[in-house]
Every structure is written in structure tokens, then in C-alpha cells.
Amino acid sequence: MKTWLYLTTAGLMDPSPDWPSCIIGADAERTLLTLADAARTLDGQTVHLLLPMELFSWFRTPKWPSRRRPSLQAMGFAIEDQLGEELDLLHLCAGERDRDGHYPVWVTNKARFQALLDLLTELGIELAAIHVDADLLPNDQAYAVWWFDRWLLGGTLDARLAISASAVATLEFQLPSDLCWRDEGQELLYQQLLLGKSDHAINLLQGKFRRAHRRWPWGTALLAGMTLFLLCWGFTEARRQFFDREAEQLYSQSVQRFQTLYPQQTRIVDLSAQLKALQSKHAITAHTQIARLVQLTEQVIGASNVEVQRIEFRAGEGWTLQLTANSFAALDQLRERGQQSGLPIKLGSAHKALNRVQAVLTLEEKS
């Protein structure tokens, strides 16, 4: 339900805080009071403002050739010959295109409309929308409704008017015969106002008078910020716990793997440091053993008339090479070169197979 504030015609000639007004609440109860008292009663509550027809003029543009909505300036030029003031001095508010291709347009003096808004702002009245009373009549047929001591004409009628009871006799012959007269018009308009059946009415807060989105109150903004912070903190904490569990699981697996590879390492203080030290030690050892094999090949085997059939390394024993030579004399020469090189080699398991001599050469590992 909406709360409406209606400014009656009694204050049109002298807009002031004493403007006779009416608050129409959600229970359809009318409260008659001055504009200043209305501001105190509303106490910052956002309202829909309802203004009397006498402040405005209503026009329909010629049938528009295109279905694309024209600009307000283009609509103004289309009805310029019907206006009594310069176009720059007027505030135009357009509605939706009707079934015949015309656009309804409300027109009022821009300076006068601005002064009214300034008065409402000064009194602290917050506006959600502004409508004209004659524009709220149902759009299912032509109506004449009695509202605040005058007749409002509208609906499907090709005009929007506010006329006194005495003027009805003068205009009656020009009005359509099917015009629906409602003496109990207040009840009809209440239904339009309070039951949300006023969507067809044109909101006058257009163009330069369009309201910016209202800022959140500090309390709401603070609550929203706290909620967002808690959501972010909860997400971050949940993610941290997930990665902590994953890290613990990976560490446990790494410890098991390390103990499998290095069973002699019974005490684990810093797994990363211990693994690097062992890998570094093994890398140095492997490099040293390769260097000794190269030295054996260059200084001993390379200068002898023997062939290497197989090379094998065993930790704690050293290099083992299976050799073949043309004779036992060639093996003796190999043994002598080994002694001269200073390498701890042993030559054994020599035997003759067919016309070749086979033997095993061992380069012992340094302790």
C-alpha cells in the first residue's frame, strides 16, 4: 500500500507551508491538515504526491509515424502550436504510446514546478512519484468523478479536465453520451490510489526533475557492510581450513615416503632440509663414483687390449666390470697399469672361454 499526499486547489494561488492538504493512508482514511503539519506527520516517510489538475495542461501528440519512442523535445515541437508559453519555459512529461499511436503529454510551468519541489524539500517531504489527480481515473472508459468539490474528467476521454459544478451545464452538450458520472468519486479514486491501479498514470518526475536513487541510511549501509565482511571472512576461513587439511595430509604422505626411501632416518625434525641434505650427499657421491669410473677407463682400460662387456655399480662394493682379452698376458698388463694408477682395483675370476680370456675387474668404493 502507498501513502499519498494531496495538495488541494485552495493553496494554488499562494503556495506556502499553510497549503491545505490531505494525507490518504493505507486504510483509505483521509487526514486534512496543512502542508507543514503533513510534513511533521509523515516524519520523513516517502510519499506519492498528488497534484490538482489546475496546475497542468494535457495534450496528445499527433499520431506518431514511428513506433520508436521520440524524445521529449520532439514531442514538444509536435504540440508547440498548442502551447501558450515558450517551450523552454515548460516542463513536459510524456506517457506511453496509446493504441492509436498518440503520446499523452502533461505540461506545466517549469519555474512554478521547481518552486513547488523546493517548498516540499524545505519541509523535509520525501517523494517517490508525482501524479495529477485527473490522470488517475480508470482507463477502461470515460469518467466524470466528483473529487474535492469539482468534477475530474478523464479515463478514455480525449481530454483531462477539472471543472466546477456550475460549468457542467455549459459543457454537457460537448461531452460524450456514454460518460460515466460518479458522484461517489472519492471511493473510486481511493481504489485507484491504494490498490495499485494507478500504473497507467504519468509520473511527473522526469527529465531534470528525475529523482536520483536514494542513498542508504548509515545504519543499513553499516549492516550491509558487516554482513558482507562476515560472508567474506567465513569463506576465507573455510578455505583456509580446507587447505590446512590438505597440507597436513600431503605432509603425512611425504613423511611415509621419506621413511620408506631412507629407513635409517628415524628422527624427522625438518623434512625438507633433511631431504635436501640427503639428496645433495647422494648427488656428490654419485658424481665422485662416476669420476672414478672415468679415471679407470682413461688410465687403465683405455690403454689395454681388452673389451668391457658389462659395468655394474653396487653401493658399498664399488664398480664391477666384466672384461674379455686376447690372452692372460693382456690381463697382466692391465693389472700393472692399475697398480701404477693407484686405483684400488682387483682382477679375478679369470678363465678362458673358446679363444678369449674372461675376467672380472673390481674398482673398490672409497670408505
PDB file of C-alpha atoms in Angstrom, residues 176-345:
ATOM      1  CA  PRO A 176     -19.864  12.028 -24.860  1.00  0.00           C
ATOM      2  CA  SER A 177     -23.170  10.405 -24.046  1.00  0.00           C
ATOM      3  CA  ASP A 178     -21.526   7.345 -22.531  1.00  0.00           C
ATOM      4  CA  LEU A 179     -19.575   9.411 -19.981  1.00  0.00           C
ATOM      5  CA  CYS A 180     -19.766   7.679 -16.608  1.00  0.00           C
ATOM      6  CA  TRP A 181     -20.726  10.190 -13.878  1.00  0.00           C
ATOM      7  CA  ARG A 182     -19.653   9.177 -10.378  1.00  0.00           C
ATOM      8  CA  ASP A 183     -20.826  11.376  -7.527  1.00  0.00           C
ATOM      9  CA  GLU A 184     -19.108   8.986  -5.093  1.00  0.00           C
ATOM     10  CA  GLY A 185     -15.827   9.585  -6.912  1.00  0.00           C
ATOM     11  CA  GLN A 186     -13.727   9.556  -3.782  1.00  0.00           C
ATOM     12  CA  GLU A 187     -14.286   5.838  -3.309  1.00  0.00           C
ATOM     13  CA  LEU A 188     -13.366   5.189  -6.939  1.00  0.00           C
ATOM     14  CA  LEU A 189     -10.137   7.171  -6.668  1.00  0.00           C
ATOM     15  CA  TYR A 190      -9.253   5.541  -3.356  1.00  0.00           C
ATOM     16  CA  GLN A 191      -9.401   2.206  -5.128  1.00  0.00           C
ATOM     17  CA  GLN A 192      -7.056   3.504  -7.801  1.00  0.00           C
ATOM     18  CA  LEU A 193      -4.671   5.056  -5.289  1.00  0.00           C
ATOM     19  CA  LEU A 194      -4.487   2.367  -2.660  1.00  0.00           C
ATOM     20  CA  LEU A 195      -4.853  -0.846  -4.637  1.00  0.00           C
ATOM     21  CA  GLY A 196      -2.024  -0.046  -7.019  1.00  0.00           C
ATOM     22  CA  LYS A 197      -4.244   0.554 -10.059  1.00  0.00           C
ATOM     23  CA  SER A 198      -2.556   3.839 -10.957  1.00  0.00           C
ATOM     24  CA  ASP A 199       0.291   2.410 -13.026  1.00  0.00           C
ATOM     25  CA  HIS A 200      -1.089   3.980 -16.207  1.00  0.00           C
ATOM     26  CA  ALA A 201      -0.700   7.488 -14.747  1.00  0.00           C
ATOM     27  CA  ILE A 202       2.320   9.559 -15.790  1.00  0.00           C
ATOM     28  CA  ASN A 203       4.999  10.226 -13.198  1.00  0.00           C
ATOM     29  CA  LEU A 204       5.947  13.912 -13.403  1.00  0.00           C
ATOM     30  CA  LEU A 205       9.459  13.336 -12.042  1.00  0.00           C
ATOM     31  CA  GLN A 206      11.036  13.239 -15.480  1.00  0.00           C
ATOM     32  CA  GLY A 207      13.921  14.957 -17.208  1.00  0.00           C
ATOM     33  CA  LYS A 208      15.806  17.356 -14.937  1.00  0.00           C
ATOM     34  CA  PHE A 209      13.393  16.564 -12.099  1.00  0.00           C
ATOM     35  CA  ARG A 210      14.073  12.842 -12.127  1.00  0.00           C
ATOM     36  CA  ARG A 211      14.952  11.687  -8.638  1.00  0.00           C
ATOM     37  CA  ALA A 212      18.318  10.055  -8.061  1.00  0.00           C
ATOM     38  CA  HIS A 213      18.347   6.795  -6.190  1.00  0.00           C
ATOM     39  CA  ARG A 214      18.028   7.428  -2.510  1.00  0.00           C
ATOM     40  CA  ARG A 215      21.161   6.759  -0.526  1.00  0.00           C
ATOM     41  CA  TRP A 216      21.100   4.035   2.015  1.00  0.00           C
ATOM     42  CA  PRO A 217      20.816   5.164   5.617  1.00  0.00           C
ATOM     43  CA  TRP A 218      24.057   4.789   7.518  1.00  0.00           C
ATOM     44  CA  GLY A 219      22.584   2.023   9.647  1.00  0.00           C
ATOM     45  CA  THR A 220      21.577  -0.010   6.616  1.00  0.00           C
ATOM     46  CA  ALA A 221      24.917   0.599   4.929  1.00  0.00           C
ATOM     47  CA  LEU A 222      26.792  -0.450   8.083  1.00  0.00           C
ATOM     48  CA  LEU A 223      24.678  -3.588   8.447  1.00  0.00           C
ATOM     49  CA  ALA A 224      25.247  -4.458   4.785  1.00  0.00           C
ATOM     50  CA  GLY A 225      28.985  -3.906   5.216  1.00  0.00           C
ATOM     51  CA  MET A 226      29.117  -6.093   8.303  1.00  0.00           C
ATOM     52  CA  THR A 227      27.152  -8.817   6.554  1.00  0.00           C
ATOM     53  CA  LEU A 228      29.486  -8.704   3.563  1.00  0.00           C
ATOM     54  CA  PHE A 229      32.533  -8.786   5.854  1.00  0.00           C
ATOM     55  CA  LEU A 230      31.217 -11.814   7.744  1.00  0.00           C
ATOM     56  CA  LEU A 231      30.466 -13.635   4.500  1.00  0.00           C
ATOM     57  CA  CYS A 232      33.972 -12.939   3.173  1.00  0.00           C
ATOM     58  CA  TRP A 233      35.576 -13.899   6.475  1.00  0.00           C
ATOM     59  CA  GLY A 234      33.566 -17.131   6.644  1.00  0.00           C
ATOM     60  CA  PHE A 235      34.536 -18.050   3.091  1.00  0.00           C
ATOM     61  CA  THR A 236      38.203 -17.274   3.752  1.00  0.00           C
ATOM     62  CA  GLU A 237      38.202 -19.271   6.999  1.00  0.00           C
ATOM     63  CA  ALA A 238      36.542 -22.272   5.335  1.00  0.00           C
ATOM     64  CA  ARG A 239      39.080 -22.174   2.513  1.00  0.00           C
ATOM     65  CA  ARG A 240      41.978 -21.866   4.963  1.00  0.00           C
ATOM     66  CA  GLN A 241      40.802 -24.896   6.943  1.00  0.00           C
ATOM     67  CA  PHE A 242      40.404 -26.887   3.723  1.00  0.00           C
ATOM     68  CA  PHE A 243      43.960 -26.094   2.588  1.00  0.00           C
ATOM     69  CA  ASP A 244      45.309 -26.805   6.089  1.00  0.00           C
ATOM     70  CA  ARG A 245      43.758 -30.289   5.990  1.00  0.00           C
ATOM     71  CA  GLU A 246      45.146 -30.879   2.523  1.00  0.00           C
ATOM     72  CA  ALA A 247      48.613 -29.710   3.612  1.00  0.00           C
ATOM     73  CA  GLU A 248      48.583 -31.996   6.676  1.00  0.00           C
ATOM     74  CA  GLN A 249      47.578 -34.948   4.524  1.00  0.00           C
ATOM     75  CA  LEU A 250      50.325 -34.241   1.988  1.00  0.00           C
ATOM     76  CA  TYR A 251      52.910 -33.846   4.755  1.00  0.00           C
ATOM     77  CA  SER A 252      51.897 -37.176   6.278  1.00  0.00           C
ATOM     78  CA  GLN A 253      52.242 -38.855   2.896  1.00  0.00           C
ATOM     79  CA  SER A 254      55.620 -37.206   2.367  1.00  0.00           C
ATOM     80  CA  VAL A 255      56.879 -38.456   5.752  1.00  0.00           C
ATOM     81  CA  GLN A 256      55.797 -42.006   4.939  1.00  0.00           C
ATOM     82  CA  ARG A 257      57.532 -41.827   1.550  1.00  0.00           C
ATOM     83  CA  PHE A 258      60.702 -40.384   3.111  1.00  0.00           C
ATOM     84  CA  GLN A 259      60.872 -43.140   5.739  1.00  0.00           C
ATOM     85  CA  THR A 260      60.419 -45.740   3.020  1.00  0.00           C
ATOM     86  CA  LEU A 261      63.320 -44.307   0.996  1.00  0.00           C
ATOM     87  CA  TYR A 262      65.565 -43.600   3.991  1.00  0.00           C
ATOM     88  CA  PRO A 263      64.685 -46.026   6.804  1.00  0.00           C
ATOM     89  CA  GLN A 264      67.840 -45.062   8.692  1.00  0.00           C
ATOM     90  CA  GLN A 265      66.372 -41.580   9.228  1.00  0.00           C
ATOM     91  CA  THR A 266      64.359 -42.393  12.345  1.00  0.00           C
ATOM     92  CA  ARG A 267      64.100 -38.828  13.586  1.00  0.00           C
ATOM     93  CA  ILE A 268      62.446 -36.196  11.427  1.00  0.00           C
ATOM     94  CA  VAL A 269      62.930 -32.600  12.527  1.00  0.00           C
ATOM     95  CA  ASP A 270      62.764 -30.689   9.246  1.00  0.00           C
ATOM     96  CA  LEU A 271      61.663 -32.936   6.424  1.00  0.00           C
ATOM     97  CA  SER A 272      62.544 -30.501   3.658  1.00  0.00           C
ATOM     98  CA  ALA A 273      66.020 -29.759   4.992  1.00  0.00           C
ATOM     99  CA  GLN A 274      66.800 -33.428   5.670  1.00  0.00           C
ATOM    100  CA  LEU A 275      65.663 -34.470   2.192  1.00  0.00           C
ATOM    101  CA  LYS A 276      67.777 -31.775   0.548  1.00  0.00           C
ATOM    102  CA  ALA A 277      70.840 -32.785   2.586  1.00  0.00           C
ATOM    103  CA  LEU A 278      70.471 -36.460   1.679  1.00  0.00           C
ATOM    104  CA  GLN A 279      69.871 -35.712  -1.981  1.00  0.00           C
ATOM    105  CA  SER A 280      72.877 -33.402  -2.011  1.00  0.00           C
ATOM    106  CA  LYS A 281      75.037 -36.067  -0.357  1.00  0.00           C
ATOM    107  CA  HIS A 282      73.928 -38.726  -2.821  1.00  0.00           C
ATOM    108  CA  ALA A 283      74.488 -36.382  -5.727  1.00  0.00           C
ATOM    109  CA  ILE A 284      78.075 -35.720  -4.552  1.00  0.00           C
ATOM    110  CA  THR A 285      78.670 -39.448  -4.041  1.00  0.00           C
ATOM    111  CA  ALA A 286      77.288 -40.299  -7.477  1.00  0.00           C
ATOM    112  CA  HIS A 287      79.448 -37.626  -9.077  1.00  0.00           C
ATOM    113  CA  THR A 288      82.540 -38.975  -7.292  1.00  0.00           C
ATOM    114  CA  GLN A 289      81.883 -42.562  -8.367  1.00  0.00           C
ATOM    115  CA  ILE A 290      81.378 -41.527 -11.988  1.00  0.00           C
ATOM    116  CA  ALA A 291      84.629 -39.563 -11.865  1.00  0.00           C
ATOM    117  CA  ARG A 292      86.474 -42.662 -10.544  1.00  0.00           C
ATOM    118  CA  LEU A 293      84.978 -44.794 -13.350  1.00  0.00           C
ATOM    119  CA  VAL A 294      86.116 -42.246 -15.936  1.00  0.00           C
ATOM    120  CA  GLN A 295      89.600 -42.269 -14.382  1.00  0.00           C
ATOM    121  CA  LEU A 296      89.690 -46.080 -14.548  1.00  0.00           C
ATOM    122  CA  THR A 297      88.625 -46.067 -18.162  1.00  0.00           C
ATOM    123  CA  GLU A 298      91.138 -43.432 -19.250  1.00  0.00           C
ATOM    124  CA  GLN A 299      94.200 -44.559 -17.274  1.00  0.00           C
ATOM    125  CA  VAL A 300      93.821 -48.316 -17.145  1.00  0.00           C
ATOM    126  CA  ILE A 301      91.321 -49.884 -19.520  1.00  0.00           C
ATOM    127  CA  GLY A 302      91.724 -47.420 -22.410  1.00  0.00           C
ATOM    128  CA  ALA A 303      95.443 -48.262 -22.795  1.00  0.00           C
ATOM    129  CA  SER A 304      94.911 -52.073 -22.644  1.00  0.00           C
ATOM    130  CA  ASN A 305      93.840 -54.513 -25.290  1.00  0.00           C
ATOM    131  CA  VAL A 306      90.654 -55.556 -23.501  1.00  0.00           C
ATOM    132  CA  GLU A 307      86.930 -55.165 -24.129  1.00  0.00           C
ATOM    133  CA  VAL A 308      84.335 -54.201 -21.497  1.00  0.00           C
ATOM    134  CA  GLN A 309      81.237 -56.403 -21.711  1.00  0.00           C
ATOM    135  CA  ARG A 310      79.311 -55.154 -18.689  1.00  0.00           C
ATOM    136  CA  ILE A 311      79.596 -52.453 -15.999  1.00  0.00           C
ATOM    137  CA  GLU A 312      77.759 -52.551 -12.678  1.00  0.00           C
ATOM    138  CA  PHE A 313      77.866 -50.410  -9.543  1.00  0.00           C
ATOM    139  CA  ARG A 314      76.946 -51.681  -6.062  1.00  0.00           C
ATOM    140  CA  ALA A 315      76.826 -49.443  -3.031  1.00  0.00           C
ATOM    141  CA  GLY A 316      79.455 -50.477  -0.506  1.00  0.00           C
ATOM    142  CA  GLU A 317      81.367 -52.564  -3.080  1.00  0.00           C
ATOM    143  CA  GLY A 318      82.133 -50.221  -5.960  1.00  0.00           C
ATOM    144  CA  TRP A 319      82.333 -50.762  -9.711  1.00  0.00           C
ATOM    145  CA  THR A 320      82.387 -54.242 -11.230  1.00  0.00           C
ATOM    146  CA  LEU A 321      83.418 -54.651 -14.886  1.00  0.00           C
ATOM    147  CA  GLN A 322      83.270 -57.858 -16.904  1.00  0.00           C
ATOM    148  CA  LEU A 323      86.180 -57.915 -19.383  1.00  0.00           C
ATOM    149  CA  THR A 324      87.398 -60.065 -22.281  1.00  0.00           C
ATOM    150  CA  ALA A 325      91.012 -60.137 -23.502  1.00  0.00           C
ATOM    151  CA  ASN A 326      93.013 -61.988 -26.156  1.00  0.00           C
ATOM    152  CA  SER A 327      95.291 -63.612 -23.553  1.00  0.00           C
ATOM    153  CA  PHE A 328      96.246 -63.811 -19.932  1.00  0.00           C
ATOM    154  CA  ALA A 329      99.239 -61.601 -20.740  1.00  0.00           C
ATOM    155  CA  ALA A 330      96.873 -58.765 -21.635  1.00  0.00           C
ATOM    156  CA  LEU A 331      95.224 -59.126 -18.213  1.00  0.00           C
ATOM    157  CA  ASP A 332      98.630 -58.960 -16.508  1.00  0.00           C
ATOM    158  CA  GLN A 333      99.403 -55.746 -18.322  1.00  0.00           C
ATOM    159  CA  LEU A 334      96.016 -54.407 -17.169  1.00  0.00           C
ATOM    160  CA  ARG A 335      96.813 -55.296 -13.550  1.00  0.00           C
ATOM    161  CA  GLU A 336     100.156 -53.481 -13.779  1.00  0.00           C
ATOM    162  CA  ARG A 337      98.566 -50.305 -15.148  1.00  0.00           C
ATOM    163  CA  GLY A 338      96.028 -50.460 -12.336  1.00  0.00           C
ATOM    164  CA  GLN A 339      98.767 -50.600  -9.732  1.00  0.00           C
ATOM    165  CA  GLN A 340     100.584 -47.725 -11.403  1.00  0.00           C
ATOM    166  CA  SER A 341      97.433 -45.610 -11.397  1.00  0.00           C
ATOM    167  CA  GLY A 342      96.996 -46.009  -7.658  1.00  0.00           C
ATOM    168  CA  LEU A 343      93.363 -47.076  -8.013  1.00  0.00           C
ATOM    169  CA  PRO A 344      92.126 -49.817  -5.649  1.00  0.00           C
ATOM    170  CA  ILE A 345      91.371 -52.398  -8.318  1.00  0.00           C
TER     171      ILE A 345
END
